[in-house]
Amino acid sequence: MDTHKTAAISYSHDSADYIQWIHDLTNDLRKRGVDAKTDRMETENQTVHFKQLMNSLMLDKDFVIVMLTEPYARKAEGFQGGAGYEGQIISEMTQREPERLIFCLVGENADRSIPHNLYGYAYIDFRDQKQYEENVQKIVDRIYKTKKLHIEPLGANPVSEVKNDLQEYKEEEKHDVNQEEKILTNTFGETSIWSNLQTPIRMPTDLEKARFLKTSFVKLVGYMDSLLKYLKEKNPYLEYDKTEQQPNDFQFTVYKEGNTVTGVRMWLDHGFGSESIALSYGPRQSYSSGMNEIIRVNVDKQGELELELTLRSLGMRNDQRPKTPKEIAEFVWNEHMKYAVE
């Protein structure tokens, strides 16, 4: 039985030298027992469908090793090329199964090499070439859990073992507290008496709002794709296509018995003075500025970020309004697309 762990390498094609460096790193991992693969290893040996290959590499392997450089970060944040497509998958993985991800910093400038949605994650630092062999072994140790830091079990609590004279004195003194002190303690020591007091709330920054919007857009496209895929499985007479007309601009088209019946276009828009997600409904969409819905970022009373429909939610109670990517995908289907296939 083959017990080798598998791993996919996610990287951007920065230069010919860098691509060769990635290939050498992959082979070094293979020498150490990790069944590592890159897209180059697959495409140079056979004809493949690019996105099917990306899905296979990213979703079917035990681990995904993400090589962080400045070009990788730009493409991931701009949803450009292979790194952009893989970046969407990785963003979802950070929510569901972050333990499968291993981040490696290669770019000299850490701030510019790490996509905004990956800030805060630990990484293996490959910037010092002298540490190359050690870092390759760190990846292997992480995958096979072959090197763990020894942690001693907790010993007995020394305070609980010895009860000195001072402690005994304090316990006796505690019983002699007069009635007035008890009243003061009961009255002013209870924090619940301030439960109605309004306290300051930290409000999100413009940068946090922008990152939340971009991440929500990726999730909305993913949920719409998942919803239509589910409906297709349940209804064999339905088909759908998903096309990326240009970066951050997706068109979903639904077919009933081979005929176009409905669709929705989703894109990141920069009009009206701020970034937003725009939606346009209909069976055939073209690249234009016309839209039926604008989705912006809203901040609730607790300072939490949420999505807000600005055109179609008028008259709806606050608890009825869709505020998450999943809720908006369901809203789009139920309110604007379902009627066309019934």
XYZ file of C-alpha atoms in Angstrom:
342
model
C 0.000 0.000 0.000
C 1.390 3.413 -1.065
C 1.606 5.696 1.967
C 3.269 8.645 0.243
C 1.659 12.023 0.914
C 0.758 14.098 -2.140
C 1.265 17.826 -2.640
C 0.549 20.421 -5.333
C 2.771 23.486 -5.833
C 0.864 26.736 -6.400
C 3.080 29.447 -7.932
C 3.157 32.121 -10.622
C 5.298 31.893 -13.755
C 7.482 34.884 -12.834
C 10.468 34.017 -15.052
C 12.162 31.062 -16.731
C 14.749 30.866 -13.933
C 12.049 30.931 -11.249
C 10.010 28.218 -13.015
C 13.151 26.039 -13.090
C 13.745 26.772 -9.385
C 10.201 25.599 -8.616
C 10.815 22.452 -10.681
C 14.036 21.716 -8.751
C 12.257 22.290 -5.421
C 9.499 19.881 -6.473
C 12.061 17.203 -7.319
C 13.866 17.790 -4.011
C 10.579 17.158 -2.204
C 10.039 14.004 -4.252
C 13.496 12.762 -3.239
C 12.390 13.120 0.379
C 9.242 11.036 -0.121
C 6.629 13.693 -0.959
C 4.660 13.005 -4.164
C 4.823 16.662 -5.269
C 3.486 17.882 -8.643
C 3.314 21.159 -10.585
C 1.190 22.206 -13.537
C 4.302 22.118 -15.725
C 4.846 18.423 -14.999
C 1.327 17.699 -16.243
C 1.100 20.026 -19.258
C 4.440 19.021 -20.792
C 3.490 15.341 -20.840
C -0.131 15.446 -22.014
C -2.938 17.645 -23.312
C -5.041 18.871 -20.409
C -7.912 21.253 -19.698
C -6.369 24.076 -17.673
C -9.078 24.609 -15.034
C -9.697 20.890 -14.672
C -5.971 20.488 -14.064
C -5.992 23.264 -11.454
C -8.960 21.689 -9.677
C -7.282 18.287 -9.702
C -3.984 19.624 -8.352
C -5.511 21.846 -5.680
C -8.427 19.755 -4.456
C -7.232 16.148 -4.825
C -3.822 16.434 -3.142
C -3.151 16.026 0.570
C -1.402 19.400 0.756
C -1.073 22.587 -1.298
C 2.291 24.382 -1.076
C 1.797 28.079 -1.910
C 4.911 29.917 -3.142
C 4.491 33.630 -2.346
C 6.099 36.251 -4.606
C 5.093 39.768 -5.635
C 3.726 38.670 -9.066
C 1.819 35.840 -7.342
C 0.169 38.308 -4.925
C -0.778 40.720 -7.741
C -2.352 37.962 -9.841
C -4.153 36.407 -6.872
C -5.658 39.725 -5.763
C -6.548 40.660 -9.358
C -7.974 37.198 -10.195
C -5.550 36.994 -13.146
C -4.359 33.831 -14.878
C -3.604 30.540 -13.165
C -2.448 32.175 -9.934
C -5.704 34.136 -9.812
C -7.809 31.024 -10.300
C -5.783 29.087 -7.719
C -6.027 32.067 -5.368
C -9.821 31.730 -5.337
C -9.538 28.048 -4.403
C -6.955 28.813 -1.702
C -9.179 31.561 -0.261
C -11.963 28.993 0.170
C -9.523 26.473 1.664
C -8.458 28.936 4.374
C -12.058 28.847 5.590
C -12.662 25.081 5.330
C -9.352 23.251 5.692
C -6.367 25.579 6.397
C -4.343 22.626 7.735
C -3.811 21.475 4.108
C -2.045 24.723 3.185
C 1.709 25.332 3.536
C 2.849 28.892 2.753
C 6.419 29.607 1.594
C 7.717 33.186 1.246
C 10.027 33.589 -1.765
C 9.594 37.284 -2.675
C 11.989 39.704 -0.983
C 9.247 42.116 0.115
C 6.882 40.239 2.428
C 4.200 42.978 2.399
C 3.962 42.854 -1.397
C 4.322 39.079 -1.749
C 1.462 37.992 0.515
C -2.112 38.412 -0.861
C -4.348 40.400 1.477
C -6.525 37.385 2.347
C -3.453 35.430 3.525
C -2.113 37.997 5.988
C -1.482 36.514 9.423
C -0.638 32.957 8.346
C 2.767 31.514 9.284
C 5.136 30.815 6.391
C 8.449 29.084 5.690
C 10.979 31.763 4.692
C 12.901 30.837 1.518
C 14.461 34.281 1.050
C 17.840 33.146 2.405
C 19.208 30.606 -0.066
C 21.607 29.315 2.597
C 18.580 27.955 4.454
C 17.223 26.149 1.371
C 17.895 22.560 2.468
C 16.624 23.262 5.977
C 13.432 24.819 4.575
C 12.787 21.892 2.228
C 13.043 19.592 5.237
C 10.610 21.844 7.146
C 8.030 21.210 4.408
C 8.616 17.460 4.657
C 8.370 17.565 8.464
C 5.143 19.540 8.202
C 3.600 17.060 5.756
C 4.651 13.887 7.582
C 4.609 15.408 11.097
C 8.070 13.944 11.638
C 9.451 16.673 13.874
C 7.430 17.848 16.836
C 8.552 20.131 19.640
C 8.701 18.182 22.899
C 6.373 19.625 25.526
C 6.618 18.389 29.098
C 3.360 17.479 30.882
C 2.240 19.954 33.544
C 3.528 19.349 37.041
C 1.652 19.932 40.278
C 0.646 23.488 41.160
C 3.134 24.526 43.906
C 0.712 27.083 45.356
C -1.992 24.466 45.918
C 0.449 22.110 47.697
C 1.527 24.524 50.429
C -0.823 26.596 52.512
C 1.300 29.008 54.512
C 0.447 31.069 57.560
C -0.298 34.171 55.487
C -2.890 32.332 53.456
C -4.549 31.015 56.596
C -4.599 34.508 58.039
C -6.234 35.891 54.910
C -8.902 33.212 55.007
C -9.718 34.033 58.647
C -9.759 37.749 57.855
C -12.143 37.131 55.010
C -14.800 35.898 57.477
C -14.506 39.078 59.587
C -15.584 41.520 56.874
C -18.266 43.784 58.368
C -21.740 44.190 56.934
C -21.040 47.604 55.383
C -18.157 46.196 53.307
C -20.378 43.359 52.125
C -22.978 45.857 50.950
C -20.363 47.904 49.088
C -18.936 44.787 47.463
C -22.338 43.534 46.354
C -23.380 46.930 45.012
C -20.292 48.179 43.214
C -18.519 44.918 42.429
C -21.220 43.686 40.066
C -20.361 44.485 36.444
C -23.930 43.652 35.355
C -25.164 47.025 36.613
C -23.423 48.632 33.600
C -24.998 46.336 30.999
C -26.934 49.204 29.363
C -23.905 51.463 29.075
C -22.832 52.153 25.485
C -19.164 51.356 24.897
C -16.949 52.475 21.979
C -16.872 50.144 18.953
C -13.893 49.945 16.625
C -15.095 50.678 13.100
C -13.538 48.877 10.100
C -11.037 50.782 7.963
C -11.458 51.521 4.243
C -8.801 48.891 3.499
C -10.680 46.245 5.504
C -13.893 47.120 3.651
C -12.171 46.817 0.262
C -10.694 43.430 1.143
C -14.035 42.218 2.508
C -15.761 43.208 -0.749
C -13.234 41.382 -2.954
C -13.355 38.251 -0.814
C -17.171 38.372 -0.809
C -17.186 38.669 -4.608
C -15.092 35.498 -4.951
C -17.449 33.682 -2.567
C -20.570 34.966 -4.372
C -19.298 33.663 -7.718
C -18.428 30.341 -6.065
C -21.850 29.991 -4.409
C -23.651 30.860 -7.674
C -21.616 28.209 -9.481
C -22.371 25.659 -6.741
C -26.107 26.518 -6.738
C -26.462 26.071 -10.500
C -24.427 22.872 -10.414
C -26.789 21.473 -7.755
C -29.885 22.430 -9.802
C -28.363 20.820 -12.898
C -27.838 17.549 -11.001
C -31.434 17.599 -9.748
C -32.964 18.638 -13.098
C -31.411 16.880 -16.132
C -33.174 19.237 -18.556
C -31.170 22.188 -17.179
C -27.668 23.205 -18.289
C -25.571 26.244 -17.509
C -22.351 27.937 -18.588
C -19.994 30.072 -16.539
C -17.664 32.350 -18.483
C -15.158 34.972 -17.367
C -15.577 37.809 -19.828
C -12.629 39.665 -18.317
C -10.950 39.748 -14.890
C -13.539 40.053 -12.087
C -16.427 39.807 -14.576
C -18.406 36.533 -14.727
C -21.462 35.562 -16.773
C -23.766 32.664 -15.823
C -26.175 31.500 -18.564
C -28.929 28.934 -17.890
C -30.376 26.675 -20.605
C -33.622 24.706 -20.454
C -33.723 21.795 -22.917
C -30.937 23.495 -24.845
C -32.610 26.911 -25.077
C -31.303 30.015 -23.312
C -33.822 31.090 -20.649
C -32.078 33.220 -18.025
C -28.748 34.354 -16.624
C -26.885 36.755 -14.406
C -23.698 38.748 -14.820
C -21.544 39.586 -11.764
C -18.612 41.981 -11.734
C -16.582 44.262 -9.497
C -17.571 47.828 -10.274
C -15.828 51.097 -9.407
C -18.592 53.565 -10.175
C -20.524 55.951 -7.939
C -17.463 56.888 -5.927
C -16.747 53.525 -4.319
C -16.113 49.868 -5.125
C -19.140 47.588 -5.288
C -20.424 44.335 -6.752
C -22.737 44.867 -9.721
C -25.385 42.418 -10.964
C -27.243 42.388 -14.266
C -30.057 39.913 -14.928
C -31.128 38.394 -18.222
C -30.429 35.508 -20.608
C -27.869 37.406 -22.681
C -25.438 39.918 -21.261
C -22.772 41.981 -22.943
C -19.898 43.965 -21.524
C -21.570 47.245 -20.565
C -22.164 49.416 -17.514
C -25.885 48.633 -17.304
C -26.850 46.934 -14.026
C -29.934 45.866 -12.070
C -28.355 45.689 -8.633
C -25.484 47.269 -6.708
C -24.052 45.487 -3.659
C -22.020 47.549 -1.223
C -20.304 46.921 2.102
C -22.306 47.898 5.184
C -21.176 48.140 8.824
C -23.727 46.967 11.416
C -24.216 48.371 14.923
C -21.573 46.023 16.348
C -18.981 47.186 13.818
C -19.221 43.955 11.784
C -18.996 43.989 7.984
C -21.867 42.697 5.855
C -23.153 43.003 2.288
C -26.066 45.276 1.412
C -28.341 45.278 -1.644
C -29.007 48.919 -2.516
C -31.714 48.659 -5.195
C -33.874 45.576 -4.645
C -34.164 45.416 -0.859
C -36.416 48.464 -0.417
C -39.437 47.572 1.681
C -37.809 44.453 3.112
C -37.372 44.084 6.862
C -33.780 44.112 8.025
C -33.943 40.441 9.080
C -35.184 39.501 5.585
C -32.379 41.166 3.640
C -29.618 38.912 2.272
C -26.293 39.954 3.796
C -23.872 37.119 2.979
C -22.618 35.791 -0.397
C -24.623 32.572 0.063
C -27.836 34.445 0.932
C -27.397 36.762 -2.067
C -26.859 33.807 -4.447
C -30.132 32.276 -3.186
C -31.875 35.663 -3.507
C -30.710 36.074 -7.118
C -32.012 32.629 -8.044
C -35.346 32.832 -6.198
C -36.214 36.412 -7.161
C -34.788 36.786 -10.678
C -34.001 33.439 -12.338
C -36.240 30.641 -11.028
C -39.344 31.824 -12.862
C -37.667 31.279 -16.241
C -37.225 27.515 -15.778
C -40.530 26.679 -14.068
